[in-house]
């Protein structure tokens, strides 16, 4: 017998909340991501140089097209360095309410998609370990599937990337536990 997605509302909700709490503990108690960013050699000079740059994504040196990227001038700038990809955040308040709201919505979306995959592939009465396997793998991919792409394409450090993948594994295991436990 097939499983209706609507019957999975409780594991969807509980797994999203569990992931939210686990991520808060990882970032505020364990704090193992604190070393993911390094301080610039002369932070005050950099801060002054970036004063007035609006929030957004930037690349240095910048090329508006592949043609420009192939120009000798751009190639020389890239060789000389520095080359950087940078995110400038909004400044002023350190309140994180907006980010928390976005994160809980994201965890709900991942849990909803995990529920969708599980409902489409597992019948009612499926044993705990099979539900755990399918939902855990799906959640792990949802939370961490693109982490390595950040290292490959955008220069994120591999130690940071491995931590992101381990975080995603923890989130996947939590999600799997709730779906396995509450599977119809």
PDB file of C-alpha atoms in Angstrom:
ATOM      1  CA  UNK A   1       0.000   0.000   0.000  1.00  0.00           C
ATOM      2  CA  UNK A   2       1.375   3.411  -0.962  1.00  0.00           C
ATOM      3  CA  UNK A   3       2.040   6.163   1.563  1.00  0.00           C
ATOM      4  CA  UNK A   4       0.425   9.576   1.238  1.00  0.00           C
ATOM      5  CA  UNK A   5       2.835  12.454   1.699  1.00  0.00           C
ATOM      6  CA  UNK A   6       0.296  14.097   4.008  1.00  0.00           C
ATOM      7  CA  UNK A   7       0.645  11.148   6.409  1.00  0.00           C
ATOM      8  CA  UNK A   8       4.308  12.061   6.880  1.00  0.00           C
ATOM      9  CA  UNK A   9       3.699  15.519   8.339  1.00  0.00           C
ATOM     10  CA  UNK A  10       5.029  14.537  11.779  1.00  0.00           C
ATOM     11  CA  UNK A  11       8.409  13.104  10.685  1.00  0.00           C
ATOM     12  CA  UNK A  12       8.765  16.017   8.234  1.00  0.00           C
ATOM     13  CA  UNK A  13       8.206  18.556  11.002  1.00  0.00           C
ATOM     14  CA  UNK A  14      10.216  16.772  13.719  1.00  0.00           C
ATOM     15  CA  UNK A  15      13.198  16.043  11.487  1.00  0.00           C
ATOM     16  CA  UNK A  16      13.336  19.677  10.332  1.00  0.00           C
ATOM     17  CA  UNK A  17      13.273  20.896  13.935  1.00  0.00           C
ATOM     18  CA  UNK A  18      15.902  18.301  14.972  1.00  0.00           C
ATOM     19  CA  UNK A  19      18.214  19.447  12.179  1.00  0.00           C
ATOM     20  CA  UNK A  20      17.682  23.075  13.171  1.00  0.00           C
ATOM     21  CA  UNK A  21      18.619  22.279  16.781  1.00  0.00           C
ATOM     22  CA  UNK A  22      21.593  20.100  15.785  1.00  0.00           C
ATOM     23  CA  UNK A  23      22.961  22.822  13.516  1.00  0.00           C
ATOM     24  CA  UNK A  24      22.592  25.378  16.297  1.00  0.00           C
ATOM     25  CA  UNK A  25      24.551  23.097  18.633  1.00  0.00           C
ATOM     26  CA  UNK A  26      27.239  22.444  16.016  1.00  0.00           C
ATOM     27  CA  UNK A  27      27.735  26.162  15.399  1.00  0.00           C
ATOM     28  CA  UNK A  28      27.321  27.549  18.931  1.00  0.00           C
ATOM     29  CA  UNK A  29      28.435  24.793  21.320  1.00  0.00           C
ATOM     30  CA  UNK A  30      30.819  22.552  19.384  1.00  0.00           C
ATOM     31  CA  UNK A  31      32.021  25.523  17.292  1.00  0.00           C
ATOM     32  CA  UNK A  32      34.073  23.349  14.979  1.00  0.00           C
ATOM     33  CA  UNK A  33      33.478  25.732  12.071  1.00  0.00           C
ATOM     34  CA  UNK A  34      35.184  28.677  13.827  1.00  0.00           C
ATOM     35  CA  UNK A  35      38.462  27.954  12.050  1.00  0.00           C
ATOM     36  CA  UNK A  36      36.894  27.823   8.583  1.00  0.00           C
ATOM     37  CA  UNK A  37      37.789  31.462   7.888  1.00  0.00           C
ATOM     38  CA  UNK A  38      41.138  33.135   8.359  1.00  0.00           C
ATOM     39  CA  UNK A  39      41.953  36.710   9.218  1.00  0.00           C
ATOM     40  CA  UNK A  40      43.398  38.892   6.460  1.00  0.00           C
ATOM     41  CA  UNK A  41      47.020  39.958   7.034  1.00  0.00           C
ATOM     42  CA  UNK A  42      45.994  43.604   7.526  1.00  0.00           C
ATOM     43  CA  UNK A  43      42.291  43.522   8.282  1.00  0.00           C
ATOM     44  CA  UNK A  44      41.941  47.253   8.933  1.00  0.00           C
ATOM     45  CA  UNK A  45      43.442  48.182   5.539  1.00  0.00           C
ATOM     46  CA  UNK A  46      41.072  45.705   3.843  1.00  0.00           C
ATOM     47  CA  UNK A  47      38.089  47.037   5.798  1.00  0.00           C
ATOM     48  CA  UNK A  48      38.866  50.599   4.716  1.00  0.00           C
ATOM     49  CA  UNK A  49      39.389  49.533   1.090  1.00  0.00           C
ATOM     50  CA  UNK A  50      36.003  47.779   1.052  1.00  0.00           C
ATOM     51  CA  UNK A  51      34.114  50.614   2.759  1.00  0.00           C
ATOM     52  CA  UNK A  52      31.067  51.506   0.688  1.00  0.00           C
ATOM     53  CA  UNK A  53      30.961  48.247  -1.303  1.00  0.00           C
ATOM     54  CA  UNK A  54      27.303  47.182  -1.316  1.00  0.00           C
ATOM     55  CA  UNK A  55      26.317  43.667  -0.177  1.00  0.00           C
ATOM     56  CA  UNK A  56      26.698  41.101  -2.935  1.00  0.00           C
ATOM     57  CA  UNK A  57      28.966  38.574  -4.614  1.00  0.00           C
ATOM     58  CA  UNK A  58      32.218  39.792  -6.140  1.00  0.00           C
ATOM     59  CA  UNK A  59      35.124  38.327  -8.086  1.00  0.00           C
ATOM     60  CA  UNK A  60      38.603  39.777  -8.406  1.00  0.00           C
ATOM     61  CA  UNK A  61      39.763  40.196 -11.095  1.00  0.00           C
ATOM     62  CA  UNK A  62      36.351  40.464 -12.686  1.00  0.00           C
ATOM     63  CA  UNK A  63      35.538  39.480 -16.252  1.00  0.00           C
ATOM     64  CA  UNK A  64      32.092  40.139 -17.676  1.00  0.00           C
ATOM     65  CA  UNK A  65      32.465  37.457 -20.369  1.00  0.00           C
ATOM     66  CA  UNK A  66      34.585  34.507 -21.459  1.00  0.00           C
ATOM     67  CA  UNK A  67      36.046  36.733 -24.166  1.00  0.00           C
ATOM     68  CA  UNK A  68      37.229  39.244 -21.559  1.00  0.00           C
ATOM     69  CA  UNK A  69      38.607  36.393 -19.445  1.00  0.00           C
ATOM     70  CA  UNK A  70      40.775  35.333 -22.398  1.00  0.00           C
ATOM     71  CA  UNK A  71      42.256  38.816 -22.856  1.00  0.00           C
ATOM     72  CA  UNK A  72      45.983  39.203 -22.081  1.00  0.00           C
ATOM     73  CA  UNK A  73      45.174  42.000 -19.600  1.00  0.00           C
ATOM     74  CA  UNK A  74      42.798  39.832 -17.546  1.00  0.00           C
ATOM     75  CA  UNK A  75      45.156  36.835 -17.736  1.00  0.00           C
ATOM     76  CA  UNK A  76      48.008  38.997 -16.414  1.00  0.00           C
ATOM     77  CA  UNK A  77      45.906  40.330 -13.531  1.00  0.00           C
ATOM     78  CA  UNK A  78      44.946  36.765 -12.613  1.00  0.00           C
ATOM     79  CA  UNK A  79      48.573  35.591 -12.725  1.00  0.00           C
ATOM     80  CA  UNK A  80      49.748  38.536 -10.597  1.00  0.00           C
ATOM     81  CA  UNK A  81      46.944  38.015  -8.074  1.00  0.00           C
ATOM     82  CA  UNK A  82      45.297  38.239  -5.804  1.00  0.00           C
ATOM     83  CA  UNK A  83      42.365  36.296  -7.215  1.00  0.00           C
ATOM     84  CA  UNK A  84      39.329  36.187  -4.960  1.00  0.00           C
ATOM     85  CA  UNK A  85      35.658  35.384  -4.743  1.00  0.00           C
ATOM     86  CA  UNK A  86      34.049  37.394  -2.001  1.00  0.00           C
ATOM     87  CA  UNK A  87      30.677  37.853  -0.375  1.00  0.00           C
ATOM     88  CA  UNK A  88      29.979  41.217   1.203  1.00  0.00           C
ATOM     89  CA  UNK A  89      27.284  40.861   3.845  1.00  0.00           C
ATOM     90  CA  UNK A  90      24.821  43.481   5.023  1.00  0.00           C
ATOM     91  CA  UNK A  91      26.297  45.293   7.975  1.00  0.00           C
ATOM     92  CA  UNK A  92      24.881  47.057  10.962  1.00  0.00           C
ATOM     93  CA  UNK A  93      23.024  44.484  13.024  1.00  0.00           C
ATOM     94  CA  UNK A  94      24.353  41.098  14.094  1.00  0.00           C
ATOM     95  CA  UNK A  95      20.819  39.797  14.722  1.00  0.00           C
ATOM     96  CA  UNK A  96      20.329  36.487  12.952  1.00  0.00           C
ATOM     97  CA  UNK A  97      16.534  36.267  12.897  1.00  0.00           C
ATOM     98  CA  UNK A  98      16.328  36.386   9.097  1.00  0.00           C
ATOM     99  CA  UNK A  99      18.947  33.640   8.709  1.00  0.00           C
ATOM    100  CA  UNK A 100      17.219  31.446  11.331  1.00  0.00           C
ATOM    101  CA  UNK A 101      13.892  31.829   9.548  1.00  0.00           C
ATOM    102  CA  UNK A 102      15.468  30.981   6.184  1.00  0.00           C
ATOM    103  CA  UNK A 103      17.270  27.966   7.700  1.00  0.00           C
ATOM    104  CA  UNK A 104      14.116  26.497   9.287  1.00  0.00           C
ATOM    105  CA  UNK A 105      12.263  26.963   5.982  1.00  0.00           C
ATOM    106  CA  UNK A 106      15.155  25.206   4.215  1.00  0.00           C
ATOM    107  CA  UNK A 107      15.109  22.301   6.691  1.00  0.00           C
ATOM    108  CA  UNK A 108      11.350  21.975   6.194  1.00  0.00           C
ATOM    109  CA  UNK A 109      11.802  21.904   2.414  1.00  0.00           C
ATOM    110  CA  UNK A 110      14.521  19.232   2.641  1.00  0.00           C
ATOM    111  CA  UNK A 111      12.354  17.139   4.995  1.00  0.00           C
ATOM    112  CA  UNK A 112       9.365  17.575   2.681  1.00  0.00           C
ATOM    113  CA  UNK A 113      11.442  16.385  -0.294  1.00  0.00           C
ATOM    114  CA  UNK A 114      12.768  13.454   1.748  1.00  0.00           C
ATOM    115  CA  UNK A 115       9.170  12.572   2.577  1.00  0.00           C
ATOM    116  CA  UNK A 116       8.210  12.827  -1.086  1.00  0.00           C
ATOM    117  CA  UNK A 117      11.014  10.465  -2.185  1.00  0.00           C
ATOM    118  CA  UNK A 118      10.198   8.028   0.606  1.00  0.00           C
ATOM    119  CA  UNK A 119       6.440   8.075  -0.080  1.00  0.00           C
ATOM    120  CA  UNK A 120       7.082   7.503  -3.784  1.00  0.00           C
ATOM    121  CA  UNK A 121       9.455   4.593  -3.203  1.00  0.00           C
ATOM    122  CA  UNK A 122       8.499   2.820   0.029  1.00  0.00           C
ATOM    123  CA  UNK A 123       5.191   1.169   0.870  1.00  0.00           C
ATOM    124  CA  UNK A 124       3.438   1.418   4.225  1.00  0.00           C
ATOM    125  CA  UNK A 125       4.846  -1.032   6.748  1.00  0.00           C
ATOM    126  CA  UNK A 126       8.394  -0.902   5.381  1.00  0.00           C
ATOM    127  CA  UNK A 127      10.886  -1.933   8.058  1.00  0.00           C
ATOM    128  CA  UNK A 128      12.758   0.721  10.018  1.00  0.00           C
ATOM    129  CA  UNK A 129      16.213   0.097   8.524  1.00  0.00           C
ATOM    130  CA  UNK A 130      14.989   0.346   4.925  1.00  0.00           C
ATOM    131  CA  UNK A 131      13.174   3.617   5.665  1.00  0.00           C
ATOM    132  CA  UNK A 132      16.300   4.813   7.506  1.00  0.00           C
ATOM    133  CA  UNK A 133      18.481   3.928   4.499  1.00  0.00           C
ATOM    134  CA  UNK A 134      16.356   5.693   1.887  1.00  0.00           C
ATOM    135  CA  UNK A 135      15.487   8.785   3.908  1.00  0.00           C
ATOM    136  CA  UNK A 136      18.963   9.157   5.410  1.00  0.00           C
ATOM    137  CA  UNK A 137      20.665   8.990   2.033  1.00  0.00           C
ATOM    138  CA  UNK A 138      18.179  11.429   0.515  1.00  0.00           C
ATOM    139  CA  UNK A 139      18.577  13.889   3.396  1.00  0.00           C
ATOM    140  CA  UNK A 140      22.381  13.601   3.337  1.00  0.00           C
ATOM    141  CA  UNK A 141      22.362  14.456  -0.358  1.00  0.00           C
ATOM    142  CA  UNK A 142      19.938  17.316   0.248  1.00  0.00           C
ATOM    143  CA  UNK A 143      22.032  18.881   2.981  1.00  0.00           C
ATOM    144  CA  UNK A 144      25.506  18.149   1.683  1.00  0.00           C
ATOM    145  CA  UNK A 145      25.328  17.136  -1.945  1.00  0.00           C
ATOM    146  CA  UNK A 146      26.768  20.382  -3.273  1.00  0.00           C
ATOM    147  CA  UNK A 147      29.436  20.911  -0.606  1.00  0.00           C
ATOM    148  CA  UNK A 148      32.244  19.412  -2.675  1.00  0.00           C
ATOM    149  CA  UNK A 149      31.283  21.599  -5.643  1.00  0.00           C
ATOM    150  CA  UNK A 150      32.164  24.623  -3.499  1.00  0.00           C
ATOM    151  CA  UNK A 151      35.669  23.262  -3.023  1.00  0.00           C
ATOM    152  CA  UNK A 152      36.081  22.249  -6.652  1.00  0.00           C
ATOM    153  CA  UNK A 153      34.755  25.431  -8.272  1.00  0.00           C
ATOM    154  CA  UNK A 154      34.970  28.205  -5.696  1.00  0.00           C
ATOM    155  CA  UNK A 155      38.089  27.427  -3.694  1.00  0.00           C
ATOM    156  CA  UNK A 156      36.421  26.511  -0.415  1.00  0.00           C
ATOM    157  CA  UNK A 157      38.994  24.684   1.659  1.00  0.00           C
ATOM    158  CA  UNK A 158      38.718  20.911   1.804  1.00  0.00           C
ATOM    159  CA  UNK A 159      38.796  20.836   5.626  1.00  0.00           C
ATOM    160  CA  UNK A 160      35.752  23.145   5.657  1.00  0.00           C
ATOM    161  CA  UNK A 161      34.098  21.049   2.963  1.00  0.00           C
ATOM    162  CA  UNK A 162      34.619  17.821   4.893  1.00  0.00           C
ATOM    163  CA  UNK A 163      33.066  19.456   7.975  1.00  0.00           C
ATOM    164  CA  UNK A 164      30.068  20.543   5.871  1.00  0.00           C
ATOM    165  CA  UNK A 165      29.658  16.966   4.603  1.00  0.00           C
ATOM    166  CA  UNK A 166      29.896  15.575   8.140  1.00  0.00           C
ATOM    167  CA  UNK A 167      27.302  18.133   9.282  1.00  0.00           C
ATOM    168  CA  UNK A 168      25.077  16.944   6.442  1.00  0.00           C
ATOM    169  CA  UNK A 169      25.599  13.322   7.520  1.00  0.00           C
ATOM    170  CA  UNK A 170      24.486  14.197  11.054  1.00  0.00           C
ATOM    171  CA  UNK A 171      21.416  15.948   9.641  1.00  0.00           C
ATOM    172  CA  UNK A 172      20.719  12.953   7.401  1.00  0.00           C
ATOM    173  CA  UNK A 173      20.955  10.518  10.308  1.00  0.00           C
ATOM    174  CA  UNK A 174      18.588  12.619  12.416  1.00  0.00           C
ATOM    175  CA  UNK A 175      16.118  12.869   9.551  1.00  0.00           C
ATOM    176  CA  UNK A 176      16.348   9.123   8.919  1.00  0.00           C
ATOM    177  CA  UNK A 177      15.738   8.370  12.577  1.00  0.00           C
ATOM    178  CA  UNK A 178      12.493  10.317  12.658  1.00  0.00           C
ATOM    179  CA  UNK A 179      11.221   8.888   9.370  1.00  0.00           C
ATOM    180  CA  UNK A 180      12.148   5.336  10.379  1.00  0.00           C
ATOM    181  CA  UNK A 181      10.530   5.721  13.784  1.00  0.00           C
ATOM    182  CA  UNK A 182       7.306   7.312  12.526  1.00  0.00           C
ATOM    183  CA  UNK A 183       6.895   5.453   9.206  1.00  0.00           C
ATOM    184  CA  UNK A 184       3.275   4.359   8.689  1.00  0.00           C
TER     185      UNK A 184
END
